PDB file of C-alpha atoms in Angstrom:
ATOM      1  CA  UNK A  42       0.000   0.000   0.000  1.00 37.00           C
ATOM      2  CA  UNK A  43       1.241   3.444  -0.863  1.00 38.00           C
ATOM      3  CA  UNK A  44       0.198   6.728   0.663  1.00 37.00           C
ATOM      4  CA  UNK A  45       1.123  10.373   0.412  1.00 36.00           C
ATOM      5  CA  UNK A  46       0.808  13.089   3.039  1.00 38.00           C
ATOM      6  CA  UNK A  47       0.554  16.775   2.181  1.00 38.00           C
ATOM      7  CA  UNK A  48       0.479  19.454   4.900  1.00 40.00           C
ATOM      8  CA  UNK A  49      -0.778  22.930   4.225  1.00 38.00           C
ATOM      9  CA  UNK A  50      -1.516  25.687   6.751  1.00 36.00           C
ATOM     10  CA  UNK A  51      -4.662  23.998   8.032  1.00 39.00           C
ATOM     11  CA  UNK A  52      -5.229  20.644   6.417  1.00 41.00           C
ATOM     12  CA  UNK A  53      -3.706  17.238   5.864  1.00 40.00           C
ATOM     13  CA  UNK A  54      -4.752  14.879   3.076  1.00 42.00           C
ATOM     14  CA  UNK A  55      -4.331  11.131   3.072  1.00 41.00           C
ATOM     15  CA  UNK A  56      -4.642   9.067  -0.088  1.00 42.00           C
ATOM     16  CA  UNK A  57      -4.228   5.348  -0.349  1.00 44.00           C
ATOM     17  CA  UNK A  58      -4.431   2.646  -2.967  1.00 45.00           C
ATOM     18  CA  UNK A  59      -4.922  -1.059  -2.462  1.00 42.00           C
ATOM     19  CA  UNK A  60      -4.651  -3.423  -5.402  1.00 42.00           C
ATOM     20  CA  UNK A  61      -6.075  -6.912  -5.112  1.00 41.00           C
ATOM     21  CA  UNK A  62      -4.956  -9.900  -7.153  1.00 39.00           C
ATOM     22  CA  UNK A  63      -7.314 -10.465 -10.070  1.00 45.00           C
ATOM     23  CA  UNK A  64      -8.371 -13.821 -11.395  1.00 48.00           C
ATOM     24  CA  UNK A  65      -8.143 -14.338 -15.126  1.00 57.00           C
ATOM     25  CA  UNK A  66     -11.705 -13.391 -16.046  1.00 59.00           C
ATOM     26  CA  UNK A  67     -10.676 -12.519 -19.629  1.00 66.00           C
ATOM     27  CA  UNK A  68      -9.471 -16.069 -20.288  1.00 74.00           C
ATOM     28  CA  UNK A  69     -12.771 -17.520 -19.056  1.00 73.00           C
ATOM     29  CA  UNK A  70     -14.836 -15.094 -21.131  1.00 75.00           C
ATOM     30  CA  UNK A  71     -12.775 -15.850 -24.240  1.00 80.00           C
ATOM     31  CA  UNK A  72     -13.314 -19.573 -23.747  1.00 79.00           C
ATOM     32  CA  UNK A  73     -17.052 -19.088 -23.237  1.00 78.00           C
ATOM     33  CA  UNK A  74     -17.274 -16.902 -26.363  1.00 82.00           C
ATOM     34  CA  UNK A  75     -15.606 -19.377 -28.732  1.00 87.00           C
ATOM     35  CA  UNK A  76     -17.473 -22.362 -27.277  1.00 82.00           C
ATOM     36  CA  UNK A  77     -20.791 -20.544 -27.639  1.00 81.00           C
ATOM     37  CA  UNK A  78     -20.089 -19.245 -31.147  1.00 87.00           C
ATOM     38  CA  UNK A  79     -18.944 -22.635 -32.435  1.00 87.00           C
ATOM     39  CA  UNK A  80     -21.938 -24.396 -30.947  1.00 84.00           C
ATOM     40  CA  UNK A  81     -24.319 -21.760 -32.335  1.00 85.00           C
ATOM     41  CA  UNK A  82     -23.134 -22.522 -35.884  1.00 89.00           C
ATOM     42  CA  UNK A  83     -23.553 -26.233 -35.190  1.00 86.00           C
ATOM     43  CA  UNK A  84     -27.082 -25.584 -33.870  1.00 81.00           C
ATOM     44  CA  UNK A  85     -28.218 -23.814 -37.051  1.00 83.00           C
ATOM     45  CA  UNK A  86     -26.984 -26.693 -39.197  1.00 87.00           C
ATOM     46  CA  UNK A  87     -28.303 -29.407 -36.882  1.00 83.00           C
ATOM     47  CA  UNK A  88     -31.631 -27.709 -36.250  1.00 77.00           C
ATOM     48  CA  UNK A  89     -32.429 -27.697 -39.936  1.00 80.00           C
ATOM     49  CA  UNK A  90     -31.190 -31.273 -40.315  1.00 80.00           C
ATOM     50  CA  UNK A  91     -33.448 -32.720 -37.586  1.00 77.00           C
ATOM     51  CA  UNK A  92     -36.291 -30.270 -38.395  1.00 71.00           C
ATOM     52  CA  UNK A  93     -36.383 -28.951 -34.827  1.00 71.00           C
ATOM     53  CA  UNK A  94     -37.889 -25.497 -34.369  1.00 65.00           C
ATOM     54  CA  UNK A  95     -36.771 -25.596 -30.748  1.00 69.00           C
ATOM     55  CA  UNK A  96     -33.116 -26.060 -31.696  1.00 75.00           C
ATOM     56  CA  UNK A  97     -33.250 -23.401 -34.421  1.00 71.00           C
ATOM     57  CA  UNK A  98     -34.878 -20.870 -32.081  1.00 70.00           C
ATOM     58  CA  UNK A  99     -32.273 -21.712 -29.438  1.00 72.00           C
ATOM     59  CA  UNK A 100     -29.597 -21.131 -32.061  1.00 75.00           C
ATOM     60  CA  UNK A 101     -30.971 -17.636 -32.642  1.00 71.00           C
ATOM     61  CA  UNK A 102     -30.894 -17.059 -28.908  1.00 70.00           C
ATOM     62  CA  UNK A 103     -27.336 -18.415 -28.694  1.00 76.00           C
ATOM     63  CA  UNK A 104     -26.290 -16.096 -31.521  1.00 77.00           C
ATOM     64  CA  UNK A 105     -27.362 -13.190 -29.339  1.00 70.00           C
ATOM     65  CA  UNK A 106     -25.445 -14.774 -26.462  1.00 74.00           C
ATOM     66  CA  UNK A 107     -22.346 -15.045 -28.629  1.00 80.00           C
ATOM     67  CA  UNK A 108     -22.532 -11.363 -29.529  1.00 75.00           C
ATOM     68  CA  UNK A 109     -22.935 -10.351 -25.897  1.00 71.00           C
ATOM     69  CA  UNK A 110     -20.141 -12.718 -24.804  1.00 75.00           C
ATOM     70  CA  UNK A 111     -17.862 -11.162 -27.410  1.00 82.00           C
ATOM     71  CA  UNK A 112     -18.800  -7.727 -26.077  1.00 76.00           C
ATOM     72  CA  UNK A 113     -18.122  -8.910 -22.517  1.00 71.00           C
ATOM     73  CA  UNK A 114     -14.727 -10.275 -23.499  1.00 77.00           C
ATOM     74  CA  UNK A 115     -13.737  -7.009 -25.187  1.00 80.00           C
ATOM     75  CA  UNK A 116     -14.996  -4.833 -22.333  1.00 71.00           C
ATOM     76  CA  UNK A 117     -13.383  -7.071 -19.729  1.00 71.00           C
ATOM     77  CA  UNK A 118     -10.057  -6.753 -21.572  1.00 76.00           C
ATOM     78  CA  UNK A 119     -10.599  -2.996 -21.810  1.00 77.00           C
ATOM     79  CA  UNK A 120     -11.357  -2.828 -18.086  1.00 72.00           C
ATOM     80  CA  UNK A 121      -7.816  -4.021 -17.257  1.00 74.00           C
ATOM     81  CA  UNK A 122      -6.112  -1.080 -18.979  1.00 79.00           C
ATOM     82  CA  UNK A 123      -4.320   1.333 -16.688  1.00 81.00           C
ATOM     83  CA  UNK A 124      -5.709   4.707 -15.694  1.00 80.00           C
ATOM     84  CA  UNK A 125      -4.949   7.771 -17.790  1.00 83.00           C
ATOM     85  CA  UNK A 126      -5.901  11.429 -18.090  1.00 85.00           C
ATOM     86  CA  UNK A 127      -9.281  10.544 -19.592  1.00 85.00           C
ATOM     87  CA  UNK A 128     -10.206   7.807 -17.075  1.00 82.00           C
ATOM     88  CA  UNK A 129      -8.377   8.505 -13.809  1.00 80.00           C
ATOM     89  CA  UNK A 130      -9.892   5.436 -12.114  1.00 78.00           C
ATOM     90  CA  UNK A 131      -8.939   3.218 -15.039  1.00 78.00           C
ATOM     91  CA  UNK A 132     -11.339   1.180 -17.157  1.00 78.00           C
ATOM     92  CA  UNK A 133     -12.781  -1.240 -14.605  1.00 76.00           C
ATOM     93  CA  UNK A 134     -16.294   0.146 -14.994  1.00 81.00           C
ATOM     94  CA  UNK A 135     -16.198  -0.937 -18.654  1.00 79.00           C
ATOM     95  CA  UNK A 136     -16.664  -4.450 -17.304  1.00 74.00           C
ATOM     96  CA  UNK A 137     -19.813  -3.214 -15.571  1.00 80.00           C
ATOM     97  CA  UNK A 138     -21.012  -1.858 -18.911  1.00 81.00           C
ATOM     98  CA  UNK A 139     -20.588  -5.370 -20.305  1.00 76.00           C
ATOM     99  CA  UNK A 140     -22.792  -6.739 -17.512  1.00 78.00           C
ATOM    100  CA  UNK A 141     -25.495  -4.191 -18.337  1.00 85.00           C
ATOM    101  CA  UNK A 142     -25.430  -4.981 -22.075  1.00 81.00           C
ATOM    102  CA  UNK A 143     -25.536  -8.715 -21.384  1.00 76.00           C
ATOM    103  CA  UNK A 144     -28.506  -8.349 -19.044  1.00 82.00           C
ATOM    104  CA  UNK A 145     -30.486  -6.423 -21.644  1.00 85.00           C
ATOM    105  CA  UNK A 146     -29.582  -8.902 -24.411  1.00 79.00           C
ATOM    106  CA  UNK A 147     -30.549 -11.844 -22.219  1.00 78.00           C
ATOM    107  CA  UNK A 148     -33.866 -10.246 -21.285  1.00 86.00           C
ATOM    108  CA  UNK A 149     -34.580  -9.609 -24.971  1.00 84.00           C
ATOM    109  CA  UNK A 150     -33.588 -13.176 -25.854  1.00 78.00           C
ATOM    110  CA  UNK A 151     -35.776 -14.595 -23.094  1.00 80.00           C
ATOM    111  CA  UNK A 152     -38.778 -12.630 -24.313  1.00 86.00           C
ATOM    112  CA  UNK A 153     -38.145 -14.007 -27.805  1.00 80.00           C
ATOM    113  CA  UNK A 154     -37.947 -17.586 -26.481  1.00 78.00           C
ATOM    114  CA  UNK A 155     -41.209 -17.095 -24.569  1.00 84.00           C
ATOM    115  CA  UNK A 156     -42.850 -15.793 -27.754  1.00 85.00           C
ATOM    116  CA  UNK A 157     -41.644 -18.811 -29.741  1.00 79.00           C
ATOM    117  CA  UNK A 158     -42.665 -21.257 -27.009  1.00 79.00           C
ATOM    118  CA  UNK A 159     -46.197 -19.842 -26.845  1.00 86.00           C
ATOM    119  CA  UNK A 160     -46.435 -20.127 -30.636  1.00 84.00           C
ATOM    120  CA  UNK A 161     -45.390 -23.783 -30.519  1.00 79.00           C
ATOM    121  CA  UNK A 162     -48.059 -24.487 -27.911  1.00 82.00           C
ATOM    122  CA  UNK A 163     -50.708 -23.581 -30.485  1.00 84.00           C
ATOM    123  CA  UNK A 164     -48.918 -24.956 -33.541  1.00 81.00           C
ATOM    124  CA  UNK A 165     -46.746 -27.910 -32.453  1.00 75.00           C
ATOM    125  CA  UNK A 166     -44.322 -29.477 -34.918  1.00 68.00           C
ATOM    126  CA  UNK A 167     -42.836 -32.962 -35.061  1.00 69.00           C
ATOM    127  CA  UNK A 168     -39.066 -33.275 -34.721  1.00 68.00           C
ATOM    128  CA  UNK A 169     -36.446 -36.003 -34.986  1.00 77.00           C
ATOM    129  CA  UNK A 170     -36.173 -37.179 -31.377  1.00 82.00           C
ATOM    130  CA  UNK A 171     -32.896 -39.078 -31.932  1.00 86.00           C
ATOM    131  CA  UNK A 172     -31.241 -36.002 -33.462  1.00 84.00           C
ATOM    132  CA  UNK A 173     -32.521 -33.838 -30.615  1.00 84.00           C
ATOM    133  CA  UNK A 174     -31.011 -36.214 -28.052  1.00 89.00           C
ATOM    134  CA  UNK A 175     -27.590 -36.037 -29.703  1.00 89.00           C
ATOM    135  CA  UNK A 176     -27.621 -32.241 -29.875  1.00 84.00           C
ATOM    136  CA  UNK A 177     -28.956 -31.955 -26.332  1.00 86.00           C
ATOM    137  CA  UNK A 178     -26.088 -34.040 -24.942  1.00 91.00           C
ATOM    138  CA  UNK A 179     -23.556 -31.897 -26.819  1.00 88.00           C
ATOM    139  CA  UNK A 180     -25.344 -28.726 -25.681  1.00 85.00           C
ATOM    140  CA  UNK A 181     -25.303 -29.741 -22.018  1.00 89.00           C
ATOM    141  CA  UNK A 182     -21.601 -30.682 -22.216  1.00 89.00           C
ATOM    142  CA  UNK A 183     -20.407 -27.543 -24.040  1.00 84.00           C
ATOM    143  CA  UNK A 184     -22.459 -24.987 -22.124  1.00 80.00           C
ATOM    144  CA  UNK A 185     -22.023 -26.831 -18.848  1.00 85.00           C
ATOM    145  CA  UNK A 186     -18.248 -26.688 -19.145  1.00 83.00           C
ATOM    146  CA  UNK A 187     -18.316 -22.975 -20.005  1.00 79.00           C
ATOM    147  CA  UNK A 188     -20.715 -22.246 -17.117  1.00 79.00           C
ATOM    148  CA  UNK A 189     -18.435 -24.166 -14.739  1.00 79.00           C
ATOM    149  CA  UNK A 190     -15.420 -22.080 -15.811  1.00 73.00           C
ATOM    150  CA  UNK A 191     -17.285 -18.865 -15.028  1.00 71.00           C
ATOM    151  CA  UNK A 192     -19.149 -20.072 -11.929  1.00 70.00           C
ATOM    152  CA  UNK A 193     -16.474 -18.729  -9.579  1.00 66.00           C
ATOM    153  CA  UNK A 194     -16.302 -15.316 -11.274  1.00 63.00           C
ATOM    154  CA  UNK A 195     -16.233 -12.331  -8.919  1.00 62.00           C
ATOM    155  CA  UNK A 196     -17.018  -9.469 -11.273  1.00 62.00           C
ATOM    156  CA  UNK A 197     -20.614  -8.543 -12.100  1.00 62.00           C
ATOM    157  CA  UNK A 198     -19.807  -9.110 -15.768  1.00 62.00           C
ATOM    158  CA  UNK A 199     -18.861 -12.759 -15.163  1.00 67.00           C
ATOM    159  CA  UNK A 200     -21.897 -13.329 -12.950  1.00 70.00           C
ATOM    160  CA  UNK A 201     -24.247 -12.110 -15.673  1.00 69.00           C
ATOM    161  CA  UNK A 202     -22.459 -14.184 -18.317  1.00 71.00           C
ATOM    162  CA  UNK A 203     -22.713 -17.259 -16.096  1.00 76.00           C
ATOM    163  CA  UNK A 204     -26.494 -16.830 -16.161  1.00 74.00           C
ATOM    164  CA  UNK A 205     -26.337 -16.770 -19.961  1.00 69.00           C
ATOM    165  CA  UNK A 206     -24.629 -20.134 -19.906  1.00 77.00           C
ATOM    166  CA  UNK A 207     -26.794 -21.575 -17.134  1.00 80.00           C
ATOM    167  CA  UNK A 208     -29.857 -20.730 -19.176  1.00 73.00           C
ATOM    168  CA  UNK A 209     -28.403 -22.676 -22.096  1.00 76.00           C
ATOM    169  CA  UNK A 210     -27.529 -25.661 -19.888  1.00 83.00           C
ATOM    170  CA  UNK A 211     -31.027 -25.863 -18.415  1.00 79.00           C
ATOM    171  CA  UNK A 212     -32.532 -25.337 -21.851  1.00 75.00           C
ATOM    172  CA  UNK A 213     -30.614 -28.281 -23.280  1.00 81.00           C
ATOM    173  CA  UNK A 214     -31.519 -30.446 -20.287  1.00 84.00           C
ATOM    174  CA  UNK A 215     -35.135 -29.659 -21.099  1.00 77.00           C
ATOM    175  CA  UNK A 216     -34.594 -30.574 -24.760  1.00 79.00           C
ATOM    176  CA  UNK A 217     -32.927 -33.837 -23.699  1.00 87.00           C
ATOM    177  CA  UNK A 218     -35.788 -34.782 -21.373  1.00 82.00           C
ATOM    178  CA  UNK A 219     -38.433 -33.883 -23.934  1.00 80.00           C
ATOM    179  CA  UNK A 220     -36.592 -35.723 -26.727  1.00 84.00           C
ATOM    180  CA  UNK A 221     -36.427 -38.883 -24.619  1.00 89.00           C
ATOM    181  CA  UNK A 222     -40.151 -38.626 -23.864  1.00 86.00           C
ATOM    182  CA  UNK A 223     -40.933 -38.025 -27.546  1.00 81.00           C
ATOM    183  CA  UNK A 224     -39.253 -41.304 -28.429  1.00 84.00           C
ATOM    184  CA  UNK A 225     -42.035 -43.073 -26.554  1.00 86.00           C
ATOM    185  CA  UNK A 226     -44.937 -40.592 -26.510  1.00 82.00           C
ATOM    186  CA  UNK A 227     -45.683 -38.035 -29.249  1.00 75.00           C
ATOM    187  CA  UNK A 228     -46.570 -35.182 -26.852  1.00 78.00           C
ATOM    188  CA  UNK A 229     -45.464 -32.077 -28.733  1.00 73.00           C
ATOM    189  CA  UNK A 230     -46.516 -29.478 -26.166  1.00 78.00           C
ATOM    190  CA  UNK A 231     -43.945 -30.722 -23.599  1.00 75.00           C
ATOM    191  CA  UNK A 232     -41.083 -28.912 -25.333  1.00 71.00           C
ATOM    192  CA  UNK A 233     -42.592 -25.392 -25.351  1.00 76.00           C
ATOM    193  CA  UNK A 234     -44.164 -25.826 -21.904  1.00 78.00           C
ATOM    194  CA  UNK A 235     -40.855 -26.757 -20.283  1.00 74.00           C
ATOM    195  CA  UNK A 236     -39.057 -24.015 -22.231  1.00 73.00           C
ATOM    196  CA  UNK A 237     -41.488 -21.473 -20.789  1.00 80.00           C
ATOM    197  CA  UNK A 238     -40.847 -22.564 -17.203  1.00 78.00           C
ATOM    198  CA  UNK A 239     -37.059 -22.497 -17.569  1.00 74.00           C
ATOM    199  CA  UNK A 240     -37.003 -19.157 -19.404  1.00 77.00           C
ATOM    200  CA  UNK A 241     -39.241 -17.478 -16.826  1.00 83.00           C
ATOM    201  CA  UNK A 242     -36.999 -18.764 -14.033  1.00 77.00           C
ATOM    202  CA  UNK A 243     -33.836 -17.487 -15.734  1.00 74.00           C
ATOM    203  CA  UNK A 244     -35.528 -14.176 -16.593  1.00 83.00           C
ATOM    204  CA  UNK A 245     -36.367 -13.646 -12.926  1.00 85.00           C
ATOM    205  CA  UNK A 246     -32.716 -14.128 -11.938  1.00 79.00           C
ATOM    206  CA  UNK A 247     -31.418 -11.904 -14.734  1.00 82.00           C
ATOM    207  CA  UNK A 248     -33.721  -9.079 -13.645  1.00 88.00           C
ATOM    208  CA  UNK A 249     -32.216  -9.415 -10.159  1.00 87.00           C
ATOM    209  CA  UNK A 250     -28.719  -9.155 -11.645  1.00 82.00           C
ATOM    210  CA  UNK A 251     -29.783  -6.154 -13.701  1.00 89.00           C
ATOM    211  CA  UNK A 252     -30.988  -4.413 -10.536  1.00 90.00           C
ATOM    212  CA  UNK A 253     -27.618  -5.112  -8.891  1.00 88.00           C
ATOM    213  CA  UNK A 254     -25.775  -3.767 -11.933  1.00 88.00           C
ATOM    214  CA  UNK A 255     -27.850  -0.589 -12.017  1.00 91.00           C
ATOM    215  CA  UNK A 256     -27.306  -0.174  -8.259  1.00 92.00           C
ATOM    216  CA  UNK A 257     -23.541  -0.195  -8.821  1.00 89.00           C
ATOM    217  CA  UNK A 258     -23.880   2.145 -11.821  1.00 89.00           C
ATOM    218  CA  UNK A 259     -25.741   4.586  -9.576  1.00 90.00           C
ATOM    219  CA  UNK A 260     -22.885   4.373  -7.039  1.00 88.00           C
ATOM    220  CA  UNK A 261     -24.827   2.650  -4.289  1.00 91.00           C
ATOM    221  CA  UNK A 262     -22.938   1.406  -1.230  1.00 90.00           C
ATOM    222  CA  UNK A 263     -21.650  -2.146  -1.979  1.00 89.00           C
ATOM    223  CA  UNK A 264     -23.687  -4.865  -0.273  1.00 87.00           C
ATOM    224  CA  UNK A 265     -20.575  -6.506   1.191  1.00 85.00           C
ATOM    225  CA  UNK A 266     -19.529  -3.380   3.116  1.00 90.00           C
ATOM    226  CA  UNK A 267     -21.222  -1.831   6.160  1.00 91.00           C
ATOM    227  CA  UNK A 268     -20.718   1.937   5.953  1.00 92.00           C
ATOM    228  CA  UNK A 269     -21.872   2.545   9.532  1.00 93.00           C
ATOM    229  CA  UNK A 270     -19.504  -0.141  10.818  1.00 94.00           C
ATOM    230  CA  UNK A 271     -16.520   1.617   9.243  1.00 94.00           C
ATOM    231  CA  UNK A 272     -17.665   4.965  10.637  1.00 94.00           C
ATOM    232  CA  UNK A 273     -17.977   3.511  14.135  1.00 94.00           C
ATOM    233  CA  UNK A 274     -14.480   2.009  14.006  1.00 95.00           C
ATOM    234  CA  UNK A 275     -12.888   5.278  12.852  1.00 95.00           C
ATOM    235  CA  UNK A 276     -14.807   7.339  15.425  1.00 95.00           C
ATOM    236  CA  UNK A 277     -13.372   5.127  18.181  1.00 94.00           C
ATOM    237  CA  UNK A 278      -9.842   6.277  17.308  1.00 94.00           C
ATOM    238  CA  UNK A 279      -8.331   8.660  19.839  1.00 92.00           C
ATOM    239  CA  UNK A 280      -8.291  12.313  18.688  1.00 92.00           C
ATOM    240  CA  UNK A 281     -11.102  11.746  16.139  1.00 93.00           C
ATOM    241  CA  UNK A 282     -14.043  14.057  16.882  1.00 92.00           C
ATOM    242  CA  UNK A 283     -16.400  13.400  13.965  1.00 91.00           C
ATOM    243  CA  UNK A 284     -16.727  12.384  10.315  1.00 92.00           C
ATOM    244  CA  UNK A 285     -18.572  13.862   7.345  1.00 91.00           C
ATOM    245  CA  UNK A 286     -18.650  13.544   3.536  1.00 91.00           C
ATOM    246  CA  UNK A 287     -18.216   9.803   3.973  1.00 92.00           C
ATOM    247  CA  UNK A 288     -18.873   7.959   0.699  1.00 93.00           C
ATOM    248  CA  UNK A 289     -18.416   4.392  -0.523  1.00 94.00           C
ATOM    249  CA  UNK A 290     -19.097   3.147  -4.038  1.00 91.00           C
ATOM    250  CA  UNK A 291     -17.874   0.352  -6.284  1.00 90.00           C
ATOM    251  CA  UNK A 292     -16.018   0.472  -9.582  1.00 84.00           C
ATOM    252  CA  UNK A 293     -17.508  -2.753 -10.958  1.00 79.00           C
ATOM    253  CA  UNK A 294     -18.866  -4.744  -8.010  1.00 80.00           C
ATOM    254  CA  UNK A 295     -15.528  -6.134  -6.847  1.00 79.00           C
ATOM    255  CA  UNK A 296     -13.193  -3.170  -6.233  1.00 83.00           C
ATOM    256  CA  UNK A 297     -14.525  -0.344  -4.069  1.00 90.00           C
ATOM    257  CA  UNK A 298     -13.726   3.324  -3.357  1.00 93.00           C
ATOM    258  CA  UNK A 299     -13.897   5.142  -0.001  1.00 94.00           C
ATOM    259  CA  UNK A 300     -13.682   8.873   0.743  1.00 92.00           C
ATOM    260  CA  UNK A 301     -14.257  10.800   3.969  1.00 93.00           C
ATOM    261  CA  UNK A 302     -13.482  13.973   5.913  1.00 93.00           C
ATOM    262  CA  UNK A 303     -12.314  13.341   9.493  1.00 93.00           C
ATOM    263  CA  UNK A 304     -12.475  16.096  12.096  1.00 92.00           C
ATOM    264  CA  UNK A 305      -9.654  15.862  14.652  1.00 93.00           C
ATOM    265  CA  UNK A 306      -9.495  17.325  18.161  1.00 91.00           C
ATOM    266  CA  UNK A 307      -6.863  18.068  20.810  1.00 90.00           C
ATOM    267  CA  UNK A 308      -4.021  17.852  18.291  1.00 90.00           C
ATOM    268  CA  UNK A 309      -0.838  19.236  19.848  1.00 87.00           C
ATOM    269  CA  UNK A 310       1.840  17.900  17.523  1.00 90.00           C
ATOM    270  CA  UNK A 311       2.153  16.552  14.022  1.00 89.00           C
ATOM    271  CA  UNK A 312       3.019  13.071  15.236  1.00 90.00           C
ATOM    272  CA  UNK A 313      -0.504  12.690  16.619  1.00 92.00           C
ATOM    273  CA  UNK A 314      -1.945  13.272  13.157  1.00 91.00           C
ATOM    274  CA  UNK A 315       0.389  10.594  11.786  1.00 91.00           C
ATOM    275  CA  UNK A 316      -0.843   8.161  14.446  1.00 93.00           C
ATOM    276  CA  UNK A 317      -4.476   8.810  13.510  1.00 93.00           C
ATOM    277  CA  UNK A 318      -3.566   8.326   9.872  1.00 88.00           C
ATOM    278  CA  UNK A 319      -1.895   4.989  10.670  1.00 90.00           C
ATOM    279  CA  UNK A 320      -4.923   3.705  12.591  1.00 94.00           C
ATOM    280  CA  UNK A 321      -7.349   4.748   9.844  1.00 94.00           C
ATOM    281  CA  UNK A 322      -5.230   2.914   7.279  1.00 90.00           C
ATOM    282  CA  UNK A 323      -5.215  -0.203   9.450  1.00 92.00           C
ATOM    283  CA  UNK A 324      -9.018  -0.164   9.490  1.00 94.00           C
ATOM    284  CA  UNK A 325      -9.491   0.496   5.775  1.00 92.00           C
ATOM    285  CA  UNK A 326      -6.994  -2.098   4.549  1.00 90.00           C
ATOM    286  CA  UNK A 327      -9.164  -4.873   6.008  1.00 89.00           C
ATOM    287  CA  UNK A 328     -11.805  -4.047   3.368  1.00 86.00           C
ATOM    288  CA  UNK A 329     -11.700  -4.554  -0.417  1.00 79.00           C
ATOM    289  CA  UNK A 330     -10.963  -0.930  -1.306  1.00 88.00           C
ATOM    290  CA  UNK A 331      -9.197  -0.264  -4.585  1.00 83.00           C
ATOM    291  CA  UNK A 332      -8.776   3.393  -3.634  1.00 87.00           C
ATOM    292  CA  UNK A 333      -9.431   5.552  -0.601  1.00 88.00           C
ATOM    293  CA  UNK A 334      -9.003   9.229   0.185  1.00 89.00           C
ATOM    294  CA  UNK A 335      -9.166  10.755   3.669  1.00 89.00           C
ATOM    295  CA  UNK A 336      -9.015  14.456   4.428  1.00 89.00           C
ATOM    296  CA  UNK A 337      -8.262  15.397   8.013  1.00 89.00           C
ATOM    297  CA  UNK A 338      -9.418  18.710   9.462  1.00 89.00           C
ATOM    298  CA  UNK A 339      -8.082  20.290  12.667  1.00 88.00           C
ATOM    299  CA  UNK A 340     -10.071  21.878  15.482  1.00 80.00           C
ATOM    300  CA  UNK A 341      -9.966  25.403  14.137  1.00 80.00           C
ATOM    301  CA  UNK A 342     -10.848  24.431  10.580  1.00 79.00           C
ATOM    302  CA  UNK A 343     -14.289  24.756   9.011  1.00 80.00           C
ATOM    303  CA  UNK A 344     -15.125  22.487   6.108  1.00 79.00           C
ATOM    304  CA  UNK A 345     -15.872  24.575   3.034  1.00 77.00           C
ATOM    305  CA  UNK A 346     -18.022  21.846   1.510  1.00 72.00           C
ATOM    306  CA  UNK A 347     -21.612  21.199   2.473  1.00 56.00           C
ATOM    307  CA  UNK A 348     -23.225  17.788   2.848  1.00 54.00           C
TER     308      UNK A 348
END
């Protein structure tokens, strides 16, 4: 951790940076993108071969997934670029943009699947059950592996993408079950009915993720950090009188930012300010802050900013 201390006539500023080790989210997103794109092409060819409207419609949905996965991969790579004059906090929030785009694409795709499923309820079509079984097994394997690789993702982008892949896994499980049933009973409405249930379930979870993404975009306090708890710990430090302008927000759901003004009292020598600074740093470094800024104000100072 690095920090800098600047002393003017009446104020002392403390700035700190904490960098956490990042997992290789870009590698996982790249893998998911190529797996999804390759399987989408296979779906279009296979869907026409076995005359399965369900597989063809899923291929259209997967094409949208592939586009959003490609966008996620690019934005995730962009998010790892260093800060510059244009983006002083770096590009981490670009990853959050990827999560937002993916959520919207997935919601649109889910609505399309629901529309197609309702249509097949009224106008069912016969499909090659054996061909559906083969494609379903491949679909479960490919999407299941990709979902597993992203299941431990920490960024909001990876979490949203994992729901993309989970939707595909559950969808192919449904196709597999229905195809097996169709080998023995020609009940065409099972496919669209099960597709509706799975899509509605996934849509509900994606809407939850979208709300979380928008919450971070609007700079809400991260759910994994208790703002009042941090305030209470800092206020317990000797020589600290009060706090104001205390703000916490997240860059992309994983790395957070903290700023605050701390009012000091009974300061007789500069060493006491350094001791307060040290104790504040010890408190803040126990949290997942990418960046924090503390301004200390002495007894005789009046903060020029208003809440």
